[in-house]
GROMACS .gro file of C-alpha atoms in nm:
model
  422
    1MET     CA    1   1.743  -2.339  -0.031
    2ALA     CA    2   1.767  -2.135   0.285
    3ASP     CA    3   1.575  -2.228   0.599
    4THR     CA    4   1.626  -1.964   0.864
    5ARG     CA    5   1.433  -1.981   1.190
    6PHE     CA    6   1.401  -1.667   1.397
    7PRO     CA    7   1.351  -1.713   1.773
    8PRO     CA    8   1.005  -1.648   1.914
    9SER     CA    9   1.134  -1.376   2.144
   10PRO     CA   10   1.071  -1.082   2.131
   11GLY     CA   11   0.780  -1.146   1.897
   12PHE     CA   12   0.657  -1.392   1.636
   13THR     CA   13   0.853  -1.688   1.506
   14VAL     CA   14   0.936  -1.628   1.139
   15ILE     CA   15   1.058  -1.919   0.927
   16ARG     CA   16   1.201  -1.834   0.588
   17TYR     CA   17   1.245  -2.074   0.300
   18ARG     CA   18   1.334  -2.033  -0.066
   19LEU     CA   19   1.225  -2.271  -0.341
   20GLY     CA   20   1.463  -2.366  -0.617
   21ASN     CA   21   1.261  -2.158  -0.867
   22GLY     CA   22   1.309  -1.841  -0.661
   23LEU     CA   23   0.975  -1.825  -0.477
   24GLU     CA   24   1.037  -1.688  -0.129
   25LEU     CA   25   0.829  -1.816   0.163
   26ALA     CA   26   0.782  -1.684   0.516
   27LEU     CA   27   0.585  -1.882   0.775
   28LEU     CA   28   0.449  -1.729   1.096
   29PRO     CA   29   0.314  -2.027   1.293
   30ASP     CA   30   0.061  -1.949   1.565
   31PRO     CA   31  -0.096  -2.260   1.721
   32THR     CA   32  -0.352  -2.046   1.907
   33ALA     CA   33  -0.497  -1.898   1.587
   34PRO     CA   34  -0.837  -2.027   1.467
   35ALA     CA   35  -0.745  -1.986   1.100
   36VAL     CA   36  -0.460  -1.956   0.853
   37ALA     CA   37  -0.390  -1.662   0.623
   38VAL     CA   38  -0.214  -1.677   0.286
   39ASN     CA   39  -0.064  -1.359   0.140
   40LEU     CA   40   0.097  -1.380  -0.206
   41SER     CA   41   0.268  -1.059  -0.311
   42PHE     CA   42   0.402  -1.000  -0.661
   43GLN     CA   43   0.668  -0.733  -0.668
   44VAL     CA   44   0.499  -0.528  -0.937
   45GLY     CA   45   0.281  -0.220  -0.906
   46SER     CA   46   0.180   0.085  -1.101
   47VAL     CA   47   0.537   0.216  -1.069
   48ASP     CA   48   0.645  -0.056  -1.315
   49GLU     CA   49   0.408   0.055  -1.590
   50LEU     CA   50   0.526   0.247  -1.894
   51PRO     CA   51   0.373   0.571  -2.027
   52GLY     CA   52   0.076   0.476  -2.243
   53ARG     CA   53   0.054   0.137  -2.074
   54THR     CA   54  -0.088   0.228  -1.735
   55GLY     CA   55  -0.344   0.031  -1.534
   56PHE     CA   56  -0.202  -0.311  -1.622
   57ALA     CA   57  -0.098  -0.402  -1.266
   58HIS     CA   58  -0.446  -0.327  -1.133
   59LEU     CA   59  -0.610  -0.500  -1.430
   60PHE     CA   60  -0.449  -0.828  -1.323
   61GLU     CA   61  -0.598  -0.790  -0.978
   62HIS     CA   62  -0.922  -0.868  -1.166
   63LEU     CA   63  -0.793  -1.104  -1.436
   64MET     CA   64  -0.638  -1.337  -1.177
   65PHE     CA   65  -0.989  -1.445  -1.074
   66GLN     CA   66  -1.103  -1.526  -1.430
   67GLY     CA   67  -1.001  -1.889  -1.441
   68SER     CA   68  -0.703  -2.112  -1.514
   69ALA     CA   69  -0.642  -2.460  -1.652
   70ARG     CA   70  -0.843  -2.640  -1.384
   71VAL     CA   71  -1.047  -2.355  -1.233
   72ALA     CA   72  -1.348  -2.188  -1.396
   73PRO     CA   73  -1.397  -1.808  -1.394
   74GLY     CA   74  -1.508  -1.698  -1.048
   75GLU     CA   75  -1.451  -2.044  -0.902
   76HIS     CA   76  -1.145  -1.937  -0.701
   77MET     CA   77  -1.363  -1.712  -0.486
   78SER     CA   78  -1.653  -1.956  -0.459
   79VAL     CA   79  -1.428  -2.243  -0.345
   80ILE     CA   80  -1.267  -2.028  -0.073
   81GLU     CA   81  -1.601  -1.897   0.048
   82ALA     CA   82  -1.753  -2.247   0.048
   83ALA     CA   83  -1.470  -2.354   0.279
   84GLY     CA   84  -1.567  -2.076   0.521
   85GLY     CA   85  -1.293  -1.834   0.418
   86ASN     CA   86  -1.256  -1.498   0.251
   87VAL     CA   87  -1.044  -1.383  -0.042
   88ASN     CA   88  -0.947  -1.050  -0.193
   89ALA     CA   89  -0.669  -0.859  -0.367
   90PHE     CA   90  -0.527  -0.508  -0.394
   91THR     CA   91  -0.281  -0.313  -0.605
   92SER     CA   92  -0.047  -0.041  -0.481
   93THR     CA   93   0.225   0.160  -0.645
   94ASP     CA   94   0.490  -0.100  -0.556
   95ARG     CA   95   0.320  -0.442  -0.539
   96THR     CA   96   0.009  -0.648  -0.616
   97VAL     CA   97  -0.127  -0.871  -0.340
   98TYR     CA   98  -0.365  -1.168  -0.336
   99HIS     CA   99  -0.478  -1.287   0.006
  100GLU     CA  100  -0.703  -1.549   0.163
  101CYS     CA  101  -0.797  -1.639   0.519
  102VAL     CA  102  -0.944  -1.987   0.573
  103PRO     CA  103  -0.997  -2.253   0.839
  104THR     CA  104  -0.677  -2.449   0.891
  105GLY     CA  105  -0.798  -2.754   0.701
  106ALA     CA  106  -0.844  -2.548   0.383
  107LEU     CA  107  -0.481  -2.435   0.350
  108GLU     CA  108  -0.396  -2.699   0.089
  109ILE     CA  109  -0.678  -2.595  -0.146
  110VAL     CA  110  -0.568  -2.232  -0.123
  111LEU     CA  111  -0.212  -2.322  -0.222
  112TRP     CA  112  -0.341  -2.540  -0.507
  113LEU     CA  113  -0.560  -2.255  -0.636
  114GLU     CA  114  -0.280  -1.997  -0.618
  115ALA     CA  115  -0.031  -2.226  -0.791
  116ASP     CA  116  -0.277  -2.321  -1.065
  117ARG     CA  117  -0.349  -1.964  -1.166
  118LEU     CA  118   0.019  -1.873  -1.151
  119ARG     CA  119   0.090  -2.169  -1.377
  120SER     CA  120  -0.197  -2.139  -1.624
  121LEU     CA  121  -0.396  -1.815  -1.593
  122ALA     CA  122  -0.656  -1.776  -1.867
  123VAL     CA  123  -0.552  -1.446  -2.026
  124THR     CA  124  -0.803  -1.445  -2.313
  125GLN     CA  125  -0.956  -1.171  -2.526
  126GLU     CA  126  -1.295  -1.244  -2.372
  127ASN     CA  127  -1.161  -1.207  -2.018
  128LEU     CA  128  -0.964  -0.895  -2.110
  129ASP     CA  129  -1.268  -0.724  -2.259
  130ALA     CA  130  -1.490  -0.815  -1.963
  131GLN     CA  131  -1.244  -0.704  -1.694
  132ARG     CA  132  -1.156  -0.387  -1.883
  133ASP     CA  133  -1.524  -0.294  -1.854
  134VAL     CA  134  -1.523  -0.383  -1.483
  135VAL     CA  135  -1.224  -0.155  -1.421
  136THR     CA  136  -1.392   0.126  -1.614
  137GLN     CA  137  -1.699   0.095  -1.393
  138GLU     CA  138  -1.478   0.087  -1.083
  139LYS     CA  139  -1.309   0.409  -1.186
  140ARG     CA  140  -1.644   0.579  -1.239
  141GLN     CA  141  -1.766   0.471  -0.898
  142ARG     CA  142  -1.450   0.540  -0.698
  143TYR     CA  143  -1.312   0.845  -0.877
  144ASP     CA  144  -1.527   1.006  -1.147
  145ASN     CA  145  -1.866   1.012  -0.973
  146ARG     CA  146  -1.759   1.056  -0.611
  147PRO     CA  147  -1.705   1.387  -0.430
  148TYR     CA  148  -1.332   1.467  -0.412
  149GLY     CA  149  -1.267   1.165  -0.636
  150ASP     CA  150  -0.992   1.348  -0.826
  151LEU     CA  151  -0.823   1.487  -0.516
  152LEU     CA  152  -0.564   1.209  -0.481
  153ALA     CA  153  -0.468   1.234  -0.848
  154GLY     CA  154  -0.428   1.609  -0.805
  155LEU     CA  155  -0.212   1.563  -0.497
  156VAL     CA  156   0.013   1.308  -0.670
  157GLY     CA  157   0.028   1.526  -0.981
  158GLN     CA  158   0.171   1.814  -0.779
  159HIS     CA  159   0.480   1.608  -0.699
  160PHE     CA  160   0.528   1.380  -1.001
  161GLY     CA  161   0.481   1.457  -1.369
  162PRO     CA  162   0.264   1.239  -1.593
  163ARG     CA  163   0.566   1.047  -1.725
  164HIS     CA  164   0.710   0.979  -1.380
  165PRO     CA  165   0.648   0.617  -1.271
  166TYR     CA  166   0.476   0.744  -0.954
  167GLY     CA  167   0.285   1.009  -1.149
  168HIS     CA  168  -0.035   0.807  -1.194
  169LEU     CA  169  -0.267   0.616  -0.964
  170PRO     CA  170  -0.282   0.233  -0.973
  171ILE     CA  171  -0.626   0.248  -1.141
  172GLY     CA  172  -0.443   0.380  -1.446
  173SER     CA  173  -0.575   0.550  -1.757
  174MET     CA  174  -0.892   0.417  -1.915
  175LYS     CA  175  -0.759   0.539  -2.249
  176ASP     CA  176  -0.449   0.324  -2.202
  177LEU     CA  177  -0.656   0.020  -2.108
  178ALA     CA  178  -0.889   0.068  -2.405
  179ALA     CA  179  -0.588   0.073  -2.639
  180ALA     CA  180  -0.420  -0.232  -2.482
  181SER     CA  181  -0.403  -0.541  -2.698
  182LEU     CA  182  -0.413  -0.898  -2.573
  183ALA     CA  183  -0.044  -0.926  -2.664
  184ASP     CA  184   0.037  -0.619  -2.448
  185VAL     CA  185  -0.144  -0.763  -2.149
  186THR     CA  186  -0.002  -1.113  -2.193
  187ALA     CA  187   0.350  -0.972  -2.211
  188PHE     CA  188   0.296  -0.784  -1.884
  189HIS     CA  189   0.182  -1.104  -1.715
  190SER     CA  190   0.472  -1.308  -1.851
  191ARG     CA  191   0.721  -1.047  -1.735
  192TRP     CA  192   0.604  -1.002  -1.378
  193TYR     CA  193   0.403  -1.307  -1.271
  194ARG     CA  194   0.677  -1.556  -1.203
  195PRO     CA  195   0.783  -1.737  -0.884
  196SER     CA  196   1.111  -1.550  -0.854
  197HIS     CA  197   0.921  -1.221  -0.831
  198ALA     CA  198   0.681  -1.331  -0.557
  199LYS     CA  199   0.680  -1.346  -0.179
  200LEU     CA  200   0.445  -1.591  -0.006
  201VAL     CA  201   0.355  -1.534   0.359
  202ILE     CA  202   0.149  -1.794   0.550
  203CYS     CA  203   0.040  -1.709   0.901
  204GLY     CA  204  -0.168  -1.892   1.160
  205SER     CA  205  -0.231  -2.244   1.284
  206LEU     CA  206   0.013  -2.447   1.073
  207ASP     CA  207   0.286  -2.706   1.096
  208PRO     CA  208   0.600  -2.549   0.940
  209ASP     CA  209   0.744  -2.869   0.789
  210GLU     CA  210   0.410  -2.984   0.648
  211THR     CA  211   0.344  -2.637   0.506
  212ILE     CA  212   0.683  -2.620   0.338
  213ASP     CA  213   0.613  -2.962   0.184
  214LEU     CA  214   0.278  -2.835   0.051
  215VAL     CA  215   0.437  -2.525  -0.100
  216GLU     CA  216   0.706  -2.739  -0.264
  217ARG     CA  217   0.439  -2.977  -0.396
  218TYR     CA  218   0.224  -2.711  -0.561
  219PHE     CA  219   0.477  -2.440  -0.653
  220GLY     CA  220   0.803  -2.629  -0.685
  221ASP     CA  221   0.761  -2.738  -1.047
  222LEU     CA  222   0.691  -2.387  -1.176
  223GLU     CA  223   0.950  -2.266  -1.422
  224ASP     CA  224   1.264  -2.109  -1.279
  225LEU     CA  225   1.285  -1.763  -1.435
  226SER     CA  226   1.508  -1.492  -1.298
  227PRO     CA  227   1.324  -1.183  -1.168
  228PRO     CA  228   1.289  -0.909  -1.429
  229PRO     CA  229   1.496  -0.596  -1.373
  230ARG     CA  230   1.300  -0.297  -1.252
  231GLU     CA  231   1.369   0.011  -1.459
  232THR     CA  232   1.581   0.283  -1.303
  233ILE     CA  233   1.372   0.592  -1.231
  234THR     CA  234   1.536   0.886  -1.405
  235GLU     CA  235   1.246   1.134  -1.395
  236SER     CA  236   1.287   1.392  -1.120
  237PRO     CA  237   0.998   1.487  -0.892
  238LEU     CA  238   0.833   1.823  -0.950
  239PRO     CA  239   0.915   2.126  -0.736
  240GLY     CA  240   0.554   2.159  -0.623
  241GLY     CA  241   0.351   2.476  -0.603
  242VAL     CA  242  -0.011   2.584  -0.565
  243ILE     CA  243  -0.307   2.443  -0.756
  244THR     CA  244  -0.683   2.487  -0.728
  245LEU     CA  245  -0.944   2.224  -0.815
  246THR     CA  246  -1.317   2.292  -0.832
  247SER     CA  247  -1.606   2.047  -0.834
  248ASP     CA  248  -1.954   1.981  -0.700
  249VAL     CA  249  -1.845   1.911  -0.343
  250PRO     CA  250  -2.012   2.004  -0.013
  251HIS     CA  251  -1.728   2.208   0.136
  252PRO     CA  252  -1.374   2.328   0.059
  253LEU     CA  253  -1.062   2.133   0.157
  254LEU     CA  254  -0.697   2.224   0.178
  255HIS     CA  255  -0.394   1.996   0.142
  256CYS     CA  256  -0.043   2.112   0.230
  257SER     CA  257   0.203   1.844   0.117
  258TRP     CA  258   0.573   1.791   0.070
  259GLN     CA  259   0.817   1.528  -0.054
  260ALA     CA  260   0.930   1.299   0.226
  261PRO     CA  261   1.181   1.015   0.270
  262ALA     CA  262   1.122   0.692   0.077
  263ALA     CA  263   0.933   0.411   0.247
  264ASP     CA  264   1.249   0.224   0.347
  265ASP     CA  265   1.422   0.529   0.498
  266PRO     CA  266   1.488   0.505   0.874
  267ASP     CA  267   1.356   0.861   0.912
  268LEU     CA  268   1.007   0.762   0.800
  269LEU     CA  269   0.901   0.640   1.144
  270ALA     CA  270   1.003   0.971   1.301
  271LEU     CA  271   0.806   1.152   1.032
  272GLU     CA  272   0.495   0.941   1.102
  273LEU     CA  273   0.523   1.033   1.469
  274GLY     CA  274   0.574   1.397   1.376
  275LEU     CA  275   0.257   1.399   1.168
  276SER     CA  276   0.076   1.243   1.463
  277VAL     CA  277   0.205   1.514   1.698
  278LEU     CA  278   0.080   1.774   1.452
  279SER     CA  279  -0.257   1.636   1.354
  280ASP     CA  280  -0.366   1.308   1.517
  281GLY     CA  281  -0.660   1.368   1.749
  282HIS     CA  282  -0.796   1.657   1.952
  283ALA     CA  283  -0.477   1.684   2.157
  284SER     CA  284  -0.259   1.742   1.850
  285ARG     CA  285  -0.091   2.076   1.793
  286LEU     CA  286  -0.276   2.183   1.481
  287HIS     CA  287  -0.616   2.075   1.614
  288ARG     CA  288  -0.552   2.267   1.934
  289ARG     CA  289  -0.427   2.580   1.758
  290LEU     CA  290  -0.648   2.593   1.447
  291VAL     CA  291  -0.970   2.429   1.566
  292ARG     CA  292  -0.999   2.501   1.938
  293GLU     CA  293  -0.807   2.824   1.986
  294ARG     CA  294  -0.837   3.014   1.657
  295GLY     CA  295  -1.158   2.856   1.529
  296ILE     CA  296  -1.049   2.871   1.164
  297ALA     CA  297  -1.074   2.497   1.090
  298HIS     CA  298  -1.327   2.225   1.155
  299GLU     CA  299  -1.071   1.944   1.136
  300VAL     CA  300  -0.706   1.872   1.057
  301HIS     CA  301  -0.552   1.538   0.954
  302GLY     CA  302  -0.213   1.405   0.851
  303ALA     CA  303  -0.130   1.131   0.600
  304LEU     CA  304   0.173   0.967   0.445
  305LEU     CA  305   0.178   0.816   0.095
  306GLY     CA  306   0.480   0.587   0.091
  307HIS     CA  307   0.691   0.514  -0.216
  308LEU     CA  308   0.980   0.269  -0.229
  309ARG     CA  309   1.179   0.410  -0.520
  310SER     CA  310   1.110   0.784  -0.510
  311PRO     CA  311   1.020   1.033  -0.239
  312SER     CA  312   0.707   0.965  -0.039
  313ILE     CA  313   0.441   1.235   0.006
  314ALA     CA  314   0.356   1.377   0.348
  315SER     CA  315   0.032   1.569   0.369
  316LEU     CA  316  -0.166   1.782   0.612
  317SER     CA  317  -0.530   1.821   0.515
  318ALA     CA  318  -0.777   2.061   0.673
  319ARG     CA  319  -1.136   2.169   0.633
  320PRO     CA  320  -1.178   2.543   0.691
  321ALA     CA  321  -1.441   2.670   0.932
  322ASP     CA  322  -1.749   2.835   0.786
  323GLY     CA  323  -1.662   3.174   0.642
  324VAL     CA  324  -1.287   3.099   0.635
  325GLY     CA  325  -1.110   3.067   0.299
  326THR     CA  326  -0.859   2.797   0.217
  327GLN     CA  327  -0.595   3.064   0.155
  328GLU     CA  328  -0.630   3.199   0.509
  329LEU     CA  329  -0.612   2.845   0.645
  330ALA     CA  330  -0.302   2.769   0.435
  331GLU     CA  331  -0.127   3.076   0.572
  332ALA     CA  332  -0.213   2.965   0.925
  333ILE     CA  333  -0.075   2.613   0.871
  334LEU     CA  334   0.244   2.745   0.715
  335GLU     CA  335   0.279   2.985   1.008
  336GLU     CA  336   0.244   2.701   1.257
  337LEU     CA  337   0.500   2.491   1.069
  338ALA     CA  338   0.742   2.785   1.061
  339ILE     CA  339   0.740   2.822   1.441
  340LEU     CA  340   0.740   2.449   1.507
  341ASP     CA  341   0.964   2.356   1.798
  342THR     CA  342   1.079   2.021   1.935
  343PRO     CA  343   0.790   1.803   2.053
  344SER     CA  344   0.763   1.759   2.426
  345GLU     CA  345   0.814   1.417   2.581
  346GLN     CA  346   0.441   1.410   2.658
  347GLU     CA  347   0.347   1.486   2.295
  348LEU     CA  348   0.580   1.220   2.162
  349GLU     CA  349   0.466   0.959   2.414
  350ARG     CA  350   0.106   1.023   2.312
  351ALA     CA  351   0.199   0.974   1.944
  352LYS     CA  352   0.391   0.657   2.027
  353ALA     CA  353   0.099   0.518   2.227
  354GLN     CA  354  -0.137   0.579   1.934
  355TYR     CA  355   0.104   0.414   1.692
  356GLU     CA  356   0.158   0.115   1.925
  357ARG     CA  357  -0.215   0.064   1.969
  358GLY     CA  358  -0.269   0.059   1.592
  359TRP     CA  359   0.027  -0.170   1.533
  360LEU     CA  360  -0.078  -0.425   1.795
  361LEU     CA  361  -0.433  -0.419   1.660
  362GLU     CA  362  -0.292  -0.490   1.312
  363LEU     CA  363  -0.097  -0.790   1.441
  364ALA     CA  364  -0.392  -0.937   1.631
  365ALA     CA  365  -0.569  -1.097   1.330
  366VAL     CA  366  -0.372  -1.352   1.127
  367GLU     CA  367  -0.467  -1.198   0.789
  368ASP     CA  368  -0.351  -0.851   0.900
  369ARG     CA  369  -0.037  -0.997   1.055
  370ALA     CA  370   0.044  -1.175   0.729
  371GLU     CA  371   0.004  -0.846   0.541
  372ALA     CA  372   0.219  -0.660   0.794
  373ALA     CA  373   0.494  -0.919   0.747
  374ALA     CA  374   0.461  -0.907   0.367
  375ASP     CA  375   0.471  -0.528   0.358
  376THR     CA  376   0.769  -0.519   0.595
  377TRP     CA  377   0.945  -0.779   0.379
  378THR     CA  378   0.894  -0.576   0.063
  379THR     CA  379   0.984  -0.247   0.226
  380LEU     CA  380   1.269  -0.339   0.460
  381GLY     CA  381   1.387  -0.671   0.318
  382ASP     CA  382   1.301  -0.899   0.612
  383PRO     CA  383   0.955  -1.007   0.738
  384ALA     CA  384   1.097  -1.074   1.086
  385LEU     CA  385   1.147  -0.700   1.131
  386ILE     CA  386   0.784  -0.684   1.243
  387ASN     CA  387   0.933  -0.802   1.573
  388HIS     CA  388   1.148  -0.488   1.591
  389ARG     CA  389   0.885  -0.226   1.515
  390LEU     CA  390   0.800  -0.141   1.876
  391THR     CA  391   1.168  -0.133   1.973
  392ASP     CA  392   1.234   0.107   1.685
  393LEU     CA  393   0.932   0.311   1.792
  394ALA     CA  394   1.053   0.343   2.150
  395ALA     CA  395   1.396   0.461   2.031
  396VAL     CA  396   1.266   0.766   1.839
  397THR     CA  397   1.359   1.086   2.023
  398PRO     CA  398   1.196   1.432   2.020
  399GLY     CA  399   1.510   1.561   1.850
  400GLU     CA  400   1.475   1.315   1.562
  401VAL     CA  401   1.111   1.414   1.508
  402SER     CA  402   1.208   1.782   1.515
  403ARG     CA  403   1.490   1.725   1.265
  404VAL     CA  404   1.272   1.533   1.017
  405LEU     CA  405   0.997   1.797   1.028
  406ALA     CA  406   1.247   2.083   1.006
  407ASN     CA  407   1.418   1.931   0.699
  408ARG     CA  408   1.097   1.924   0.495
  409PRO     CA  409   1.079   2.141   0.180
  410ALA     CA  410   0.827   2.421   0.154
  411PRO     CA  411   0.483   2.257   0.135
  412SER     CA  412   0.280   2.260  -0.185
  413GLN     CA  413  -0.081   2.367  -0.159
  414LEU     CA  414  -0.391   2.209  -0.311
  415HIS     CA  415  -0.708   2.415  -0.271
  416TYR     CA  416  -1.021   2.210  -0.344
  417LEU     CA  417  -1.323   2.440  -0.377
  418PRO     CA  418  -1.694   2.393  -0.439
  419LYS     CA  419  -1.787   2.532  -0.780
  420ALA     CA  420  -2.002   2.802  -0.625
  421ALA     CA  421  -1.702   2.929  -0.429
  422SER     CA  422  -1.451   2.925  -0.713
   0.00000   0.00000   0.00000
């Protein structure tokens, strides 16, 4: 069992500990915090699903609240809320996360609840049928019956084929979920929900030694199972291209996107800053050129969809001005990218200041700090690297930003048009 204590300077103290069964723990004590946050990440996401068996990772985001040996369905949430806390979960392409934030005195009950459902989750046919219906309703609300609800799937589909592990959204296929048997779902849970495949981050007002004792008490007797191997990704990304989607939407949109470095690549921070220089705020290059000077766009935004085991996706989205077609706007964006020069020191400092503000805001609340540490742990291998983020940010040069943007492949285009304009 390793117990490594990182010094409080230049940032947060991070104490790491590993249980004998493989569960990894990181503590971020903060005696000034009014609460304590628990973040339990299982290293499984939609990338780990097989063709024809999609949506399982997200399904368990729901099933994990449907009771265990000593907890009734829905009781996990009600107990946390009765203690004055909040609880939620989310699924991404690379991990599934369960998180709570409670008054300090309620930490022990949170750990007991998490350990009990990891030990004895009630994966029954009744629960499967009920939560399958819940997920179906969620998909209708978030994707099927919402304007631009299929845009993200279209964007992902431009870069990854349907059999690529990153080629589907975490919500998965409702056809796949409808065909899933209880044995299929149980096997998925048995494979991935084990202590050796989990990272537990606890942040806030806590005593490190007492907290380690609590974690050992409630999680230490769980079976020691080695982490399952993650399948090697052999499918290649797609070369991209141009697609057009039409739907009942209020106005057209354009996305220009390209394959970017993976989430753990050192170049990703420079790319984030480059996207900010291009599209973050009214002082950004593309807003200045396309909105203010040329008047051919109402707005321009940048986004980055990170992937750990395949290329990420960088995207520039824009809404054309009235009377301007998405094709004209695409040509303008590609023209601006073609003549892109090295960012000025002023442009880069503005982007760094925006990034720093967002990062410090994220670290201010204990639940967001716990998630930042958990995400950094999964992505870069060490939760204490949250203490190095601003140092890494300051070290990025205009030349690095220019190189990362210049090395991008030719962007793909997604034209999303109202039906009347198609």
